Amino acid sequence: MLSTHTAILWLIYLLSVCTNGNEIIPCNNKDSAKTPMMKLKLTLLCGYDKYLRPVLHDSNKTEVGFMLAPRIIEFDDMHNTMYLKAWLSMNWNDVHLSWDKLQHDDIGSIMLDTSMIWVPDLSIYNSRQEVNLDQEVGPVMIMSSGNVYALLSPEMTGHCVPNWANWPYDIHKCNITLGSKRYLGSTLNFKFHFDEKGLFMHFLLPDNEWEIIDTSSSRNESRVGPDNDTDTEFMVTLDYQFTLRRHASVYVASYLIPGVVMMILSLGLLWIPSDKVERTAILCTLMIIQPLYLQYLAYKIPSNGDTTPYLVCYYRDCLCLTGMLIVETLVTRSMASWTSDPPYLQSIFRFIAGNRVLQYFLISDIDPKNAAKLMEAGNDEGSSLVTTDQTQQWKLLIDIVNRSMFYLLVPVYLLLSLSLLPLNISVSIN
């Protein structure tokens, strides 16, 4: 049985054999060149093998610098994919493509097509489709020192980790990982140039739906063998991370503000008598609108994440509270026609009348005649709330229940708003 280390090395070797060839560009007659530039081109390509790494000794490492300049960034929230169109700059040194300017009419640079020279093997590791970026390189500039500068304009896709909890202020992190499938880190070393991040964001065009709030990049080395093996090879990858946030102004007007209005409306209904038709009509309307909002949110928000959006939880809990208010309204409406005189009714009145705090919150807005009777019942424990119409006592109790429900639901709705309504969280760009 081959070890993991050996198996991976053999795989890389087979890939190299399958993709490499022994084609060598033939030497043409340099004397037939009509210009010094043509003569320099023939001189450089004479005997050049574009399939061999451009080093004098195979143990030498090729250093390749990268700089990514995004131009267009789009996010496909249904497939967790980021689309990136960018300029990608690469530079490396090719010892076989250097010359003495004094011997070639003081020419300091030359443009060659990448089909003629060696180009670093570059691929996207986490793309949904197989993409080899080195096949998209066009003409490159070569300096007399052998430094090669290439500029690509690839269309890349990266993987995103969705987080819908704070929708519509949702923030997603997307990654694009670049590396070589043919060379290990001991032979081909990727690094950043231009700055420590290898990113240049000044060419980025604004997007109507998404904005970039943070960027980062890192160079990573991954071992391909046992950690305790001193000869273990490693692979070098460059990881670019983009943090995107949705432009949420339209969604705030469509979903957040109506949710707050429904909450205020539900609390205001408790100040309408239970026997009023308007209260029942508005509650039934809320009972229809809130499920419709939930259904539309389920259609609008992708379900491919592992978090439930706070806004969905908010409408869900508000729907449950609306259902409870409907039950409370139906029960209190039926109580208005009761004529019985249970003993616990007088006990409730005496308890409320004997407590000044409860008097202030529960009966300060009740009909003065009923409130006076309630106060009289509290001042004389032996007396009772005398009335010829027993239904008035139940109506008085209904008003007290409605006030109690209001003061109970105010902190409940406040807690729901503070914990479940999404917030606009700002993240500064490093």
Short mmCIF file of C-alpha atoms in Angstrom, two decimals:
data_model
loop_
_atom_site.label_atom_id
_atom_site.label_comp_id
_atom_site.label_asym_id
_atom_site.label_seq_id
_atom_site.Cartn_x
_atom_site.Cartn_y
_atom_site.Cartn_z
CA MET A 1 0.00 0.00 0.00
CA LEU A 2 1.32 3.40 -0.97
CA SER A 3 1.27 6.13 1.64
CA THR A 4 -0.81 9.25 1.13
CA HIS A 5 2.35 11.23 0.55
CA THR A 6 3.57 8.96 -2.24
CA ALA A 7 0.16 8.70 -3.87
CA ILE A 8 -0.24 12.45 -4.13
CA LEU A 9 3.25 12.90 -5.56
CA TRP A 10 2.57 10.24 -8.18
CA LEU A 11 -0.72 11.96 -9.08
CA ILE A 12 1.02 15.29 -9.60
CA TYR A 13 3.72 13.60 -11.68
CA LEU A 14 1.13 11.91 -13.91
CA LEU A 15 -0.66 15.23 -14.43
CA SER A 16 2.63 16.77 -15.50
CA VAL A 17 3.36 13.93 -17.92
CA CYS A 18 -0.12 14.12 -19.43
CA THR A 19 -0.01 17.87 -19.98
CA ASN A 20 3.66 18.41 -20.80
CA GLY A 21 5.38 17.72 -24.05
CA ASN A 22 8.85 17.92 -25.48
CA GLU A 23 8.12 20.44 -28.17
CA ILE A 24 10.96 22.94 -28.52
CA ILE A 25 10.68 26.05 -30.61
CA PRO A 26 13.25 25.67 -33.42
CA CYS A 27 16.04 28.15 -34.06
CA ASN A 28 15.45 30.27 -37.11
CA ASN A 29 18.03 32.15 -39.07
CA LYS A 30 18.68 35.28 -37.01
CA ASP A 31 20.30 36.96 -40.02
CA SER A 32 16.92 37.00 -41.79
CA ALA A 33 15.46 39.32 -39.13
CA LYS A 34 14.57 42.68 -40.60
CA THR A 35 14.56 44.67 -37.35
CA PRO A 36 16.45 44.48 -34.03
CA MET A 37 13.17 43.57 -32.29
CA MET A 38 12.62 40.60 -34.60
CA LYS A 39 16.22 39.51 -34.08
CA LEU A 40 15.77 39.70 -30.28
CA LYS A 41 12.61 37.60 -30.50
CA LEU A 42 14.33 34.91 -32.58
CA THR A 43 17.28 34.92 -30.19
CA LEU A 44 15.13 34.48 -27.10
CA LEU A 45 12.98 31.71 -28.55
CA CYS A 46 15.86 29.79 -30.10
CA GLY A 47 15.84 26.41 -28.37
CA TYR A 48 13.28 27.59 -25.80
CA ASP A 49 11.07 24.87 -24.25
CA LYS A 50 7.84 26.36 -22.93
CA TYR A 51 7.00 23.19 -20.99
CA LEU A 52 10.04 23.39 -18.71
CA ARG A 53 10.11 25.55 -15.61
CA PRO A 54 12.40 28.56 -16.31
CA VAL A 55 15.23 27.87 -13.84
CA LEU A 56 18.87 26.95 -14.27
CA HIS A 57 18.66 24.15 -11.71
CA ASP A 58 15.60 22.06 -10.99
CA SER A 59 16.08 22.61 -7.24
CA ASN A 60 15.60 26.38 -7.71
CA LYS A 61 12.20 27.76 -6.77
CA THR A 62 10.13 29.92 -9.10
CA GLU A 63 8.63 32.93 -7.35
CA VAL A 64 5.31 34.15 -8.79
CA GLY A 65 3.71 37.38 -7.54
CA PHE A 66 -0.03 38.09 -7.73
CA MET A 67 -2.15 41.19 -7.57
CA LEU A 68 -5.95 40.99 -7.92
CA ALA A 69 -7.95 44.06 -9.01
CA PRO A 70 -11.71 43.28 -8.92
CA ARG A 71 -13.90 45.16 -11.37
CA ILE A 72 -17.34 43.55 -11.05
CA ILE A 73 -18.59 41.52 -8.08
CA GLU A 74 -22.02 39.91 -8.04
CA PHE A 75 -23.57 37.47 -5.56
CA ASP A 76 -25.95 34.67 -6.57
CA ASP A 77 -27.81 34.12 -3.31
CA MET A 78 -29.75 31.14 -4.64
CA HIS A 79 -26.59 29.13 -5.36
CA ASN A 80 -24.18 30.58 -2.76
CA THR A 81 -21.85 31.71 -5.52
CA MET A 82 -19.94 34.92 -6.07
CA TYR A 83 -19.21 36.04 -9.62
CA LEU A 84 -16.02 38.04 -9.99
CA LYS A 85 -14.63 39.76 -13.06
CA ALA A 86 -11.20 41.16 -12.33
CA TRP A 87 -7.76 42.02 -13.59
CA LEU A 88 -5.18 39.57 -12.33
CA SER A 89 -1.54 40.59 -12.56
CA MET A 90 1.25 37.98 -12.42
CA ASN A 91 4.99 38.41 -12.55
CA TRP A 92 7.90 35.98 -12.38
CA ASN A 93 11.48 35.71 -13.59
CA ASP A 94 12.45 33.59 -16.59
CA VAL A 95 16.21 33.14 -16.71
CA HIS A 96 15.97 31.97 -20.32
CA LEU A 97 14.38 35.23 -21.47
CA SER A 98 17.00 37.76 -20.36
CA TRP A 99 19.37 39.66 -22.63
CA ASP A 100 21.99 42.35 -22.75
CA LYS A 101 20.42 45.57 -23.98
CA LEU A 102 23.74 46.79 -25.40
CA GLN A 103 23.81 43.85 -27.80
CA HIS A 104 20.24 44.42 -28.98
CA ASP A 105 19.98 48.06 -29.90
CA ASP A 106 19.25 49.10 -26.28
CA ILE A 107 15.87 47.31 -26.30
CA GLY A 108 14.59 47.10 -22.72
CA SER A 109 11.38 45.10 -23.21
CA ILE A 110 9.52 42.93 -25.65
CA MET A 111 5.96 41.63 -25.99
CA LEU A 112 5.44 37.91 -26.59
CA ASP A 113 2.42 35.67 -26.69
CA THR A 114 2.05 33.19 -23.84
CA SER A 115 1.72 30.35 -26.33
CA MET A 116 5.46 30.76 -26.91
CA ILE A 117 6.77 30.79 -23.32
CA TRP A 118 6.30 29.09 -19.96
CA VAL A 119 3.36 30.38 -17.89
CA PRO A 120 2.63 29.47 -14.26
CA ASP A 121 -0.06 26.85 -13.81
CA LEU A 122 -2.98 28.58 -12.06
CA SER A 123 -6.44 27.24 -11.19
CA ILE A 124 -9.41 28.12 -8.99
CA TYR A 125 -9.78 25.47 -6.30
CA ASN A 126 -13.31 26.24 -5.06
CA SER A 127 -15.07 27.08 -8.32
CA ARG A 128 -18.27 25.29 -9.34
CA GLN A 129 -16.65 24.66 -12.73
CA GLU A 130 -13.14 23.61 -13.68
CA VAL A 131 -11.22 26.78 -14.52
CA ASN A 132 -7.56 27.03 -15.57
CA LEU A 133 -6.62 30.69 -15.54
CA ASP A 134 -3.25 30.21 -17.23
CA GLN A 135 -5.10 29.40 -20.47
CA GLU A 136 -6.57 32.91 -20.49
CA VAL A 137 -3.26 34.78 -20.44
CA GLY A 138 -2.67 36.90 -23.53
CA PRO A 139 0.49 38.76 -24.54
CA VAL A 140 3.02 39.35 -21.79
CA MET A 141 5.75 41.95 -21.33
CA ILE A 142 9.28 40.67 -20.83
CA MET A 143 12.03 42.91 -19.48
CA SER A 144 15.70 42.56 -20.29
CA SER A 145 16.28 41.23 -16.75
CA GLY A 146 14.02 38.26 -17.52
CA ASN A 147 11.11 39.56 -15.44
CA VAL A 148 7.81 38.61 -17.06
CA TYR A 149 4.62 40.61 -16.46
CA ALA A 150 1.24 39.15 -17.44
CA LEU A 151 -2.25 40.62 -17.08
CA LEU A 152 -5.33 38.43 -17.14
CA SER A 153 -8.99 39.45 -17.27
CA PRO A 154 -10.69 36.28 -16.00
CA GLU A 155 -14.27 35.64 -14.98
CA MET A 156 -14.14 33.68 -11.75
CA THR A 157 -16.69 32.16 -9.40
CA GLY A 158 -16.13 31.56 -5.73
CA HIS A 159 -17.93 29.80 -2.91
CA CYS A 160 -19.92 31.77 -0.33
CA VAL A 161 -21.06 30.92 3.18
CA PRO A 162 -24.59 32.37 3.47
CA ASN A 163 -25.93 33.88 6.66
CA TRP A 164 -29.55 34.96 6.39
CA ALA A 165 -30.09 35.67 10.11
CA ASN A 166 -29.97 39.46 9.72
CA TRP A 167 -31.88 39.67 6.41
CA PRO A 168 -32.33 42.16 4.75
CA TYR A 169 -29.09 43.45 6.32
CA ASP A 170 -27.55 40.05 5.58
CA ILE A 171 -23.78 39.76 5.31
CA HIS A 172 -22.07 36.96 3.40
CA LYS A 173 -18.45 35.90 3.17
CA CYS A 174 -17.20 34.62 -0.17
CA ASN A 175 -13.85 33.03 -0.96
CA ILE A 176 -11.81 32.49 -4.09
CA THR A 177 -8.84 30.17 -3.69
CA LEU A 178 -6.08 30.18 -6.32
CA GLY A 179 -3.31 27.67 -6.65
CA SER A 180 -1.44 25.25 -8.87
CA LYS A 181 -2.54 21.73 -9.64
CA ARG A 182 0.75 20.82 -11.25
CA TYR A 183 3.48 22.23 -9.02
CA LEU A 184 4.14 21.88 -5.32
CA GLY A 185 5.31 24.68 -3.05
CA SER A 186 8.91 23.50 -3.19
CA THR A 187 9.09 24.34 -6.90
CA LEU A 188 6.50 27.09 -7.42
CA ASN A 189 5.92 29.69 -4.73
CA PHE A 190 2.93 32.03 -4.93
CA LYS A 191 3.08 35.34 -3.10
CA PHE A 192 1.38 38.74 -3.08
CA HIS A 193 2.81 41.85 -4.64
CA PHE A 194 1.68 45.50 -4.81
CA ASP A 195 0.95 45.33 -1.06
CA GLU A 196 0.67 42.78 1.73
CA LYS A 197 -2.88 41.85 0.66
CA GLY A 198 -2.31 41.59 -3.07
CA LEU A 199 -5.58 43.48 -3.66
CA PHE A 200 -6.34 46.68 -5.53
CA MET A 201 -9.97 47.75 -5.07
CA HIS A 202 -9.97 51.11 -6.89
CA PHE A 203 -11.28 49.65 -10.17
CA LEU A 204 -14.36 48.08 -8.56
CA LEU A 205 -17.64 49.22 -10.08
CA PRO A 206 -20.55 49.77 -7.64
CA ASP A 207 -23.33 47.19 -7.63
CA ASN A 208 -27.01 48.05 -7.26
CA GLU A 209 -27.76 45.24 -4.82
CA TRP A 210 -24.51 44.45 -2.99
CA GLU A 211 -21.66 46.41 -1.48
CA ILE A 212 -18.20 45.24 -0.41
CA ILE A 213 -17.70 46.06 3.26
CA ASP A 214 -14.51 44.10 3.93
CA THR A 215 -11.73 42.33 2.07
CA SER A 216 -8.87 40.12 3.15
CA SER A 217 -6.34 37.75 1.65
CA SER A 218 -3.99 35.12 2.93
CA ARG A 219 -1.24 32.83 1.69
CA ASN A 220 -1.68 29.26 2.94
CA GLU A 221 0.51 26.20 2.90
CA SER A 222 -1.14 22.77 3.03
CA ARG A 223 0.90 19.67 3.73
CA VAL A 224 0.32 16.67 1.50
CA GLY A 225 1.97 14.13 3.76
CA PRO A 226 2.46 13.19 7.42
CA ASP A 227 3.23 16.11 9.72
CA ASN A 228 6.15 14.25 11.32
CA ASP A 229 7.87 13.73 7.96
CA THR A 230 10.66 16.28 7.48
CA ASP A 231 10.55 15.79 3.72
CA THR A 232 6.82 16.37 3.48
CA GLU A 233 5.81 18.45 0.47
CA PHE A 234 3.30 21.27 0.66
CA MET A 235 0.94 23.11 -1.66
CA VAL A 236 0.67 26.90 -1.70
CA THR A 237 -2.70 28.59 -2.20
CA LEU A 238 -3.81 32.20 -2.23
CA ASP A 239 -7.17 32.83 -0.57
CA TYR A 240 -9.14 36.02 -1.26
CA GLN A 241 -12.14 36.73 0.96
CA PHE A 242 -14.85 39.29 0.22
CA THR A 243 -17.56 40.30 2.67
CA LEU A 244 -20.73 41.49 0.98
CA ARG A 245 -23.77 43.26 2.43
CA ARG A 246 -27.11 43.85 0.77
CA HIS A 247 -28.47 47.32 0.00
CA ALA A 248 -31.58 47.06 2.19
CA SER A 249 -33.45 50.36 1.83
CA VAL A 250 -36.24 48.89 -0.31
CA TYR A 251 -36.63 45.85 1.95
CA VAL A 252 -36.80 48.03 5.06
CA ALA A 253 -39.75 49.95 3.61
CA SER A 254 -41.43 46.74 2.47
CA TYR A 255 -40.94 44.43 5.47
CA LEU A 256 -39.50 46.12 8.57
CA ILE A 257 -41.74 49.18 8.80
CA PRO A 258 -44.99 47.21 8.19
CA GLY A 259 -43.95 44.82 10.96
CA VAL A 260 -43.53 47.68 13.42
CA VAL A 261 -46.88 49.20 12.36
CA MET A 262 -48.62 45.85 12.90
CA MET A 263 -47.12 45.65 16.38
CA ILE A 264 -48.37 49.14 17.32
CA LEU A 265 -51.77 48.38 15.82
CA SER A 266 -52.09 45.19 17.87
CA LEU A 267 -51.36 47.08 21.09
CA GLY A 268 -53.77 49.86 20.18
CA LEU A 269 -56.61 47.37 19.70
CA LEU A 270 -56.59 46.63 23.44
CA TRP A 271 -57.93 50.14 24.04
CA ILE A 272 -60.96 49.41 21.85
CA PRO A 273 -63.86 47.71 23.68
CA SER A 274 -64.09 44.01 22.94
CA ASP A 275 -67.68 44.24 21.70
CA LYS A 276 -66.75 46.71 18.95
CA VAL A 277 -66.84 45.29 15.43
CA GLU A 278 -63.82 47.36 14.43
CA ARG A 279 -61.58 45.48 16.85
CA THR A 280 -62.56 42.08 15.48
CA ALA A 281 -62.24 43.29 11.88
CA ILE A 282 -58.74 44.67 12.38
CA LEU A 283 -57.61 41.52 14.21
CA CYS A 284 -58.89 39.33 11.38
CA THR A 285 -57.09 41.55 8.87
CA LEU A 286 -53.83 41.16 10.82
CA MET A 287 -54.41 37.42 10.95
CA ILE A 288 -54.51 37.39 7.14
CA ILE A 289 -51.67 39.83 6.42
CA GLN A 290 -49.05 38.31 8.74
CA PRO A 291 -49.21 34.78 7.21
CA LEU A 292 -49.00 36.37 3.76
CA TYR A 293 -45.84 38.19 4.81
CA LEU A 294 -44.41 34.92 6.12
CA GLN A 295 -45.20 33.17 2.85
CA TYR A 296 -43.59 35.94 0.82
CA LEU A 297 -40.51 35.95 3.03
CA ALA A 298 -40.20 32.21 2.48
CA TYR A 299 -40.29 32.89 -1.26
CA LYS A 300 -37.94 35.88 -1.12
CA ILE A 301 -35.28 34.56 1.27
CA PRO A 302 -33.28 31.53 0.05
CA SER A 303 -33.55 28.48 2.27
CA ASN A 304 -30.02 27.22 1.64
CA GLY A 305 -28.49 28.43 4.90
CA ASP A 306 -28.44 26.89 8.36
CA THR A 307 -29.85 29.99 10.14
CA THR A 308 -33.44 31.20 10.38
CA PRO A 309 -33.83 34.91 9.55
CA TYR A 310 -34.74 37.04 12.55
CA LEU A 311 -37.47 38.78 10.55
CA VAL A 312 -39.21 35.46 9.90
CA CYS A 313 -39.10 34.68 13.63
CA TYR A 314 -40.49 38.15 14.36
CA TYR A 315 -43.51 37.72 12.08
CA ARG A 316 -43.99 34.18 13.38
CA ASP A 317 -44.16 35.35 17.00
CA CYS A 318 -46.35 38.33 16.10
CA LEU A 319 -48.74 35.93 14.38
CA CYS A 320 -48.94 33.82 17.53
CA LEU A 321 -49.66 36.94 19.64
CA THR A 322 -52.34 38.04 17.17
CA GLY A 323 -53.98 34.65 17.50
CA MET A 324 -53.90 35.04 21.29
CA LEU A 325 -55.54 38.48 20.97
CA ILE A 326 -58.31 37.00 18.84
CA VAL A 327 -58.98 34.36 21.49
CA GLU A 328 -58.96 37.05 24.21
CA THR A 329 -61.37 39.18 22.18
CA LEU A 330 -63.81 36.32 21.64
CA VAL A 331 -63.75 35.37 25.31
CA THR A 332 -64.23 38.93 26.59
CA ARG A 333 -67.03 39.56 24.08
CA SER A 334 -68.91 36.60 25.44
CA MET A 335 -68.26 37.79 29.03
CA ALA A 336 -70.11 41.03 28.30
CA SER A 337 -73.43 39.15 28.24
CA TRP A 338 -72.88 37.16 31.45
CA THR A 339 -75.26 37.89 34.35
CA SER A 340 -73.93 35.60 37.06
CA ASP A 341 -72.39 37.03 40.24
CA PRO A 342 -69.57 34.70 41.36
CA PRO A 343 -67.92 35.50 44.71
CA TYR A 344 -64.42 35.72 43.21
CA LEU A 345 -65.54 38.74 41.18
CA GLN A 346 -65.90 40.87 44.32
CA SER A 347 -62.54 39.60 45.58
CA ILE A 348 -60.82 40.78 42.39
CA PHE A 349 -62.41 44.21 42.68
CA ARG A 350 -61.45 44.58 46.34
CA PHE A 351 -57.84 43.56 45.58
CA ILE A 352 -57.52 46.13 42.81
CA ALA A 353 -59.22 48.87 44.84
CA GLY A 354 -56.90 48.23 47.75
CA ASN A 355 -53.74 48.74 45.67
CA ARG A 356 -52.99 52.29 44.49
CA VAL A 357 -50.60 51.12 41.75
CA LEU A 358 -53.21 48.81 40.26
CA GLN A 359 -55.80 51.57 40.59
CA TYR A 360 -53.62 53.92 38.56
CA PHE A 361 -52.80 51.46 35.77
CA LEU A 362 -56.06 49.49 35.54
CA ILE A 363 -58.99 51.79 36.38
CA SER A 364 -57.75 55.32 35.78
CA ASP A 365 -59.33 55.32 32.30
CA ILE A 366 -62.45 53.33 33.23
CA ASP A 367 -65.91 54.91 33.47
CA PRO A 368 -65.94 57.10 36.65
CA LYS A 369 -69.16 55.55 38.00
CA ASN A 370 -67.75 52.03 37.82
CA ALA A 371 -64.44 53.20 39.22
CA ALA A 372 -66.21 54.86 42.18
CA LYS A 373 -68.07 51.64 42.94
CA LEU A 374 -64.79 49.77 42.78
CA MET A 375 -63.18 52.22 45.22
CA GLU A 376 -66.13 51.89 47.54
CA ALA A 377 -65.74 48.11 47.50
CA GLY A 378 -62.08 48.53 48.45
CA ASN A 379 -62.69 50.96 51.30
CA ASP A 380 -65.30 48.80 53.01
CA GLU A 381 -64.38 45.15 53.00
CA GLY A 382 -67.85 44.22 54.22
CA SER A 383 -69.63 46.00 51.39
CA SER A 384 -70.11 44.79 47.88
CA LEU A 385 -70.26 46.32 44.46
CA VAL A 386 -73.98 47.04 44.35
CA THR A 387 -75.60 47.22 40.93
CA THR A 388 -78.86 46.02 39.56
CA ASP A 389 -77.24 45.06 36.27
CA GLN A 390 -74.77 42.26 36.85
CA THR A 391 -73.46 42.63 33.29
CA GLN A 392 -71.85 45.94 34.29
CA GLN A 393 -69.55 44.06 36.65
CA TRP A 394 -68.41 41.79 33.83
CA LYS A 395 -67.88 44.76 31.53
CA LEU A 396 -65.79 46.34 34.27
CA LEU A 397 -63.76 43.14 34.49
CA ILE A 398 -63.34 43.11 30.68
CA ASP A 399 -61.88 46.62 30.78
CA ILE A 400 -59.47 45.52 33.50
CA VAL A 401 -58.46 42.44 31.47
CA ASN A 402 -57.82 44.59 28.37
CA ARG A 403 -55.67 47.01 30.35
CA SER A 404 -53.76 44.10 31.88
CA MET A 405 -53.18 42.55 28.46
CA PHE A 406 -51.86 45.87 27.16
CA TYR A 407 -49.30 46.26 29.96
CA LEU A 408 -48.33 42.61 29.56
CA LEU A 409 -47.82 42.76 25.79
CA VAL A 410 -45.87 46.05 25.75
CA PRO A 411 -42.67 44.48 27.18
CA VAL A 412 -43.27 41.32 25.12
CA TYR A 413 -43.40 43.26 21.84
CA LEU A 414 -40.49 45.42 22.96
CA LEU A 415 -38.41 42.31 23.62
CA LEU A 416 -39.37 40.89 20.22
CA SER A 417 -38.37 44.13 18.51
CA LEU A 418 -35.01 44.37 20.24
CA SER A 419 -34.09 40.71 19.75
CA LEU A 420 -35.58 39.83 16.35
CA LEU A 421 -35.78 42.96 14.21
CA PRO A 422 -32.64 43.00 12.03
CA LEU A 423 -30.12 45.78 12.52
CA ASN A 424 -27.81 47.53 10.11
CA ILE A 425 -24.41 46.37 11.36
CA SER A 426 -21.48 48.31 9.92
CA VAL A 427 -18.11 46.71 9.25
CA SER A 428 -15.15 48.86 8.38
CA ILE A 429 -12.88 47.96 5.48
CA ASN A 430 -9.36 47.15 6.57
#
